[in-house]
Amino acid sequence: MANILLSEAEKTYILHGIQKNLRNDGRTNREYRPMELESEIVVHAAGSARLRMANTDILVGVKAEIDTPIPDRPNEGKIDFFIDCSANATPEFEGRGGEQLATEISTTLAKAYESRNGFDLSALCIMAKHQCWKLYVDVLILECGGNLFDAVSLAVKAALFNTRIPRVSTAMHDGGSMDLILTDDPYDCERLDVTKAPILVTVCKIGDQCVVDPSAEEEECSVASVAIGVSCGSDGKQSITTVHTAGEGSIRLETLRKCFDMATSVGATLNQALMAALQQDEQRNSKGLGKREIFGFIK
């Protein structure tokens, strides 16, 4: 995360505003910044999306390949996350500066998606114990303006919503062996059900208060933060799929419970807004590449 040099007066101003539930950009402690979403922008990817949230800019591309299921999960597919922090995103990412943060984000996403309460990996299974789809989710952080965990998770879910996987059929040979046949029709594809795909909600402890979607300046004032994976089912129920803590400070158990309550509540609202935006984006943007309009949400 970008290091912003703030004076003690600036930190005090931010802290006092948060204590009164009024942040320096006019938001309350439970509100996200406006976002813009653009999907299907990488031509050769199975799915792609770009998300902008203030100065944070994320690009995601998804590639699908046939692989073998892991032995202890024979009826499930695989999903791998690769995070690349552009050196232009912030001076802190020059050289190998962004590697540790990239590893933290990819590990947290992997845990969130591997949870039984989250994304349904069984939908990626082709033949139990033998063949499955493996999704490679490549994330490029173009600009860092705070709250990367949440922005990356939202962009990943948008890209998976946009992903199309070729339909696969099987052919049995005389010896009992079986071959997989991929359709040649580029329009004969299957879509992923991303209803329960988790998003990350970062709750920062600043002073005695907790806030969501911290800006880069607010992150500098935070002593500790918790990135919580929230999965929302079609029945409206929320599940926590992973928890990642950061920062040098400590969080009391009572405060941690408040973080969970805030994350699940805000996560449900955020997920609903994201899914609505994705569906409207798909309906409105049936034009060719380069002629699509950018659809903003949570404004």
XYZ file of C-alpha atoms in Angstrom:
299
model
C 0.000 0.000 0.000
C 1.226 3.441 -0.863
C 2.936 5.361 1.877
C 1.528 8.895 2.116
C 3.466 11.436 4.149
C 0.989 13.164 6.442
C 1.646 15.787 9.078
C 0.326 15.308 12.598
C -2.242 18.039 11.919
C -3.541 16.162 8.863
C -3.771 12.914 10.801
C -5.643 14.667 13.610
C -8.069 16.194 11.102
C -8.813 12.766 9.579
C -9.171 11.158 13.012
C -11.571 13.798 14.335
C -13.735 13.526 11.224
C -14.010 9.760 11.553
C -14.934 10.118 15.223
C -17.910 12.220 14.048
C -18.802 9.755 11.240
C -17.835 12.313 8.588
C -14.723 11.624 6.533
C -12.708 14.242 4.673
C -14.274 13.263 1.314
C -17.840 13.545 2.665
C -18.486 9.841 3.205
C -19.735 8.191 6.364
C -17.688 5.408 7.960
C -19.772 2.730 6.173
C -19.690 4.157 2.649
C -17.535 3.237 -0.363
C -16.144 5.656 -2.905
C -17.844 5.820 -6.347
C -16.674 3.142 -8.772
C -16.577 2.645 -12.529
C -16.703 -0.761 -14.171
C -15.849 -1.881 -17.683
C -16.021 -5.539 -18.776
C -14.932 -7.655 -21.760
C -12.019 -5.425 -22.704
C -9.195 -7.987 -23.186
C -9.828 -9.638 -26.549
C -7.966 -12.919 -26.065
C -9.061 -13.581 -22.480
C -11.927 -15.873 -21.484
C -13.189 -12.995 -19.338
C -11.940 -9.585 -18.283
C -12.885 -6.463 -16.361
C -11.440 -3.133 -15.301
C -12.506 -1.385 -12.133
C -11.699 2.144 -11.009
C -12.341 3.354 -7.475
C -11.096 6.934 -7.018
C -7.349 6.643 -7.750
C -7.310 2.857 -7.534
C -7.318 1.201 -10.973
C -7.438 -2.593 -11.437
C -7.373 -4.711 -14.640
C -8.229 -8.443 -14.532
C -8.021 -11.112 -17.244
C -9.092 -14.758 -16.934
C -7.664 -17.707 -18.900
C -9.102 -21.249 -18.800
C -7.152 -24.487 -19.393
C -7.942 -28.182 -18.897
C -6.074 -29.746 -15.974
C -6.270 -32.645 -13.514
C -8.158 -32.265 -10.196
C -6.166 -32.432 -6.981
C -6.584 -35.824 -5.217
C -8.361 -34.542 -2.099
C -10.865 -32.563 -4.200
C -11.568 -34.899 -7.130
C -14.910 -33.302 -8.030
C -13.675 -29.715 -8.197
C -11.780 -27.494 -10.576
C -8.943 -25.110 -9.780
C -8.457 -21.369 -9.619
C -5.127 -19.553 -9.311
C -4.540 -15.845 -8.733
C -1.550 -13.893 -10.001
C -1.121 -10.277 -8.891
C 1.226 -7.856 -10.641
C 1.809 -4.417 -9.125
C 2.745 -1.958 -11.863
C 5.750 0.199 -11.012
C 3.674 3.168 -12.202
C 0.959 2.492 -9.613
C 2.958 4.065 -6.794
C 6.670 4.727 -6.141
C 6.528 2.023 -3.461
C 6.130 -0.626 -6.190
C 9.366 0.199 -8.014
C 11.783 -2.710 -8.246
C 10.342 -5.552 -6.150
C 8.455 -3.292 -3.768
C 5.029 -4.673 -4.602
C 5.837 -8.380 -4.334
C 4.913 -8.815 -0.670
C 1.595 -7.004 -1.085
C 0.838 -8.986 -4.248
C 1.460 -12.236 -2.383
C -0.795 -11.166 0.500
C -3.663 -10.282 -1.843
C -3.371 -13.453 -3.957
C -3.161 -15.680 -0.859
C -6.192 -14.013 0.723
C -8.205 -14.383 -2.505
C -7.194 -18.035 -2.851
C -8.367 -18.814 0.696
C -11.632 -16.954 0.120
C -12.399 -18.859 -3.096
C -11.359 -22.259 -1.759
C -13.795 -22.023 1.159
C -16.761 -24.405 1.025
C -19.018 -21.413 1.686
C -17.711 -19.476 -1.306
C -17.252 -20.045 -5.030
C -18.570 -23.385 -6.331
C -15.439 -25.033 -7.741
C -17.401 -28.197 -8.564
C -18.866 -26.338 -11.558
C -15.366 -26.457 -13.090
C -15.182 -30.273 -12.946
C -15.364 -32.070 -16.319
C -14.697 -35.700 -15.285
C -14.277 -36.479 -11.600
C -10.693 -37.486 -10.735
C -9.585 -37.028 -14.354
C -10.326 -33.669 -15.980
C -11.269 -30.203 -14.779
C -11.011 -26.574 -15.779
C -8.267 -24.504 -14.208
C -8.804 -20.750 -14.182
C -5.802 -18.435 -14.227
C -6.881 -15.041 -12.891
C -4.282 -12.393 -13.753
C -4.616 -9.098 -11.893
C -2.708 -5.942 -12.817
C -2.714 -3.061 -10.334
C -2.430 0.002 -12.574
C -2.786 2.641 -9.882
C -2.921 2.528 -6.107
C -5.258 4.881 -4.273
C -5.961 2.791 -1.190
C -8.064 -0.285 -0.388
C -6.467 -2.643 -2.904
C -7.866 -5.843 -1.353
C -11.475 -4.801 -1.914
C -10.898 -3.293 -5.365
C -9.069 -6.397 -6.603
C -11.779 -8.743 -5.300
C -14.538 -6.713 -6.978
C -12.650 -6.652 -10.283
C -12.009 -10.416 -10.052
C -15.698 -11.161 -9.490
C -16.601 -8.922 -12.428
C -14.102 -10.719 -14.685
C -15.420 -14.146 -13.628
C -18.986 -12.979 -14.343
C -17.755 -12.077 -17.822
C -15.922 -15.398 -18.340
C -17.055 -17.848 -21.023
C -15.773 -21.453 -21.003
C -15.997 -23.669 -24.120
C -18.549 -26.453 -23.888
C -16.965 -29.903 -23.536
C -18.369 -33.264 -24.656
C -16.912 -36.774 -24.365
C -16.370 -39.589 -26.866
C -15.969 -43.237 -25.754
C -13.538 -45.513 -27.605
C -13.682 -49.305 -27.943
C -10.956 -49.863 -25.342
C -12.911 -47.940 -22.752
C -10.802 -44.819 -23.046
C -12.508 -41.469 -23.328
C -11.590 -38.333 -25.229
C -12.693 -34.797 -24.586
C -14.088 -32.784 -27.475
C -14.113 -28.999 -27.258
C -16.674 -27.218 -29.360
C -15.427 -25.234 -32.369
C -18.305 -22.775 -32.056
C -17.009 -19.646 -30.227
C -20.577 -18.899 -29.110
C -21.192 -22.377 -27.658
C -19.887 -21.583 -24.195
C -20.848 -22.031 -20.585
C -20.919 -19.278 -18.000
C -19.814 -19.375 -14.399
C -22.235 -18.903 -11.544
C -20.574 -16.158 -9.512
C -23.523 -15.560 -7.171
C -21.560 -16.814 -4.140
C -18.131 -15.705 -5.342
C -16.702 -13.829 -2.351
C -15.650 -10.203 -2.193
C -13.221 -8.748 0.314
C -14.352 -6.002 2.673
C -11.512 -4.241 4.456
C -12.412 -2.725 7.818
C -9.826 -0.299 9.211
C -9.528 0.646 12.846
C -8.800 4.359 13.073
C -8.870 5.686 16.596
C -11.858 4.097 18.319
C -13.876 3.766 15.107
C -14.020 1.292 12.233
C -14.319 2.389 8.599
C -14.655 0.601 5.263
C -12.930 1.466 1.972
C -10.055 3.455 3.478
C -8.288 5.933 1.224
C -4.492 5.955 1.061
C -4.441 8.825 3.563
C -6.761 6.975 5.961
C -4.622 3.833 5.725
C -1.721 5.887 7.071
C -3.838 6.742 10.127
C -4.876 3.146 10.763
C -3.202 1.023 13.427
C -4.777 -2.231 12.214
C -7.115 -3.495 9.507
C -9.026 -6.683 8.739
C -9.810 -7.902 5.216
C -12.870 -10.152 5.483
C -14.088 -12.417 2.678
C -17.875 -12.165 2.393
C -19.923 -14.593 0.298
C -23.567 -13.722 -0.372
C -25.978 -16.529 -1.250
C -29.069 -16.246 -3.413
C -31.145 -16.514 -0.221
C -29.578 -13.316 1.097
C -27.446 -14.983 3.763
C -23.814 -13.970 4.174
C -20.891 -16.243 5.022
C -17.357 -15.320 6.040
C -14.860 -17.225 3.907
C -11.523 -15.849 5.119
C -9.973 -13.257 7.447
C -6.673 -11.443 6.867
C -5.258 -8.988 9.398
C -2.673 -6.296 8.715
C -1.017 -3.503 10.638
C 1.112 -3.234 13.744
C -1.720 -2.528 16.171
C -4.016 -4.931 17.980
C -7.780 -5.378 17.798
C -9.872 -6.320 20.806
C -12.287 -9.232 20.469
C -15.280 -6.921 20.875
C -13.957 -4.656 18.097
C -13.308 -7.679 15.883
C -16.950 -8.719 16.246
C -17.976 -5.230 15.176
C -15.679 -5.573 12.153
C -17.387 -8.836 11.172
C -20.860 -7.323 11.548
C -19.887 -4.264 9.504
C -18.201 -6.366 6.800
C -21.155 -8.725 6.301
C -23.682 -5.885 6.264
C -21.707 -3.633 3.925
C -20.591 -6.629 1.840
C -24.195 -7.632 1.125
C -25.032 -4.124 -0.101
C -21.830 -3.888 -2.131
C -22.352 -7.304 -3.721
C -25.919 -6.427 -4.688
C -24.762 -3.196 -6.326
C -21.947 -4.998 -8.170
C -24.219 -7.737 -9.549
C -26.790 -5.164 -10.681
C -24.045 -3.145 -12.391
C -22.672 -6.251 -14.144
C -26.086 -7.219 -15.467
C -26.796 -3.699 -16.700
C -23.321 -3.471 -18.207
C -23.977 -6.667 -20.143
C -27.365 -5.472 -21.384
C -26.256 -1.982 -22.399
C -22.877 -2.758 -23.886
C -23.673 -5.046 -26.787
C -21.603 -2.807 -29.067
C -18.210 -3.682 -30.477
C -14.908 -3.285 -28.677
C -13.970 0.356 -28.207
C -17.576 1.550 -28.405
C -18.700 0.440 -24.972
C -19.799 2.931 -22.382
C -18.341 2.850 -18.888
C -21.048 2.178 -16.352
C -20.542 3.637 -12.892
C -22.167 2.382 -9.714
C -22.338 3.185 -6.011
C -22.467 6.899 -6.742
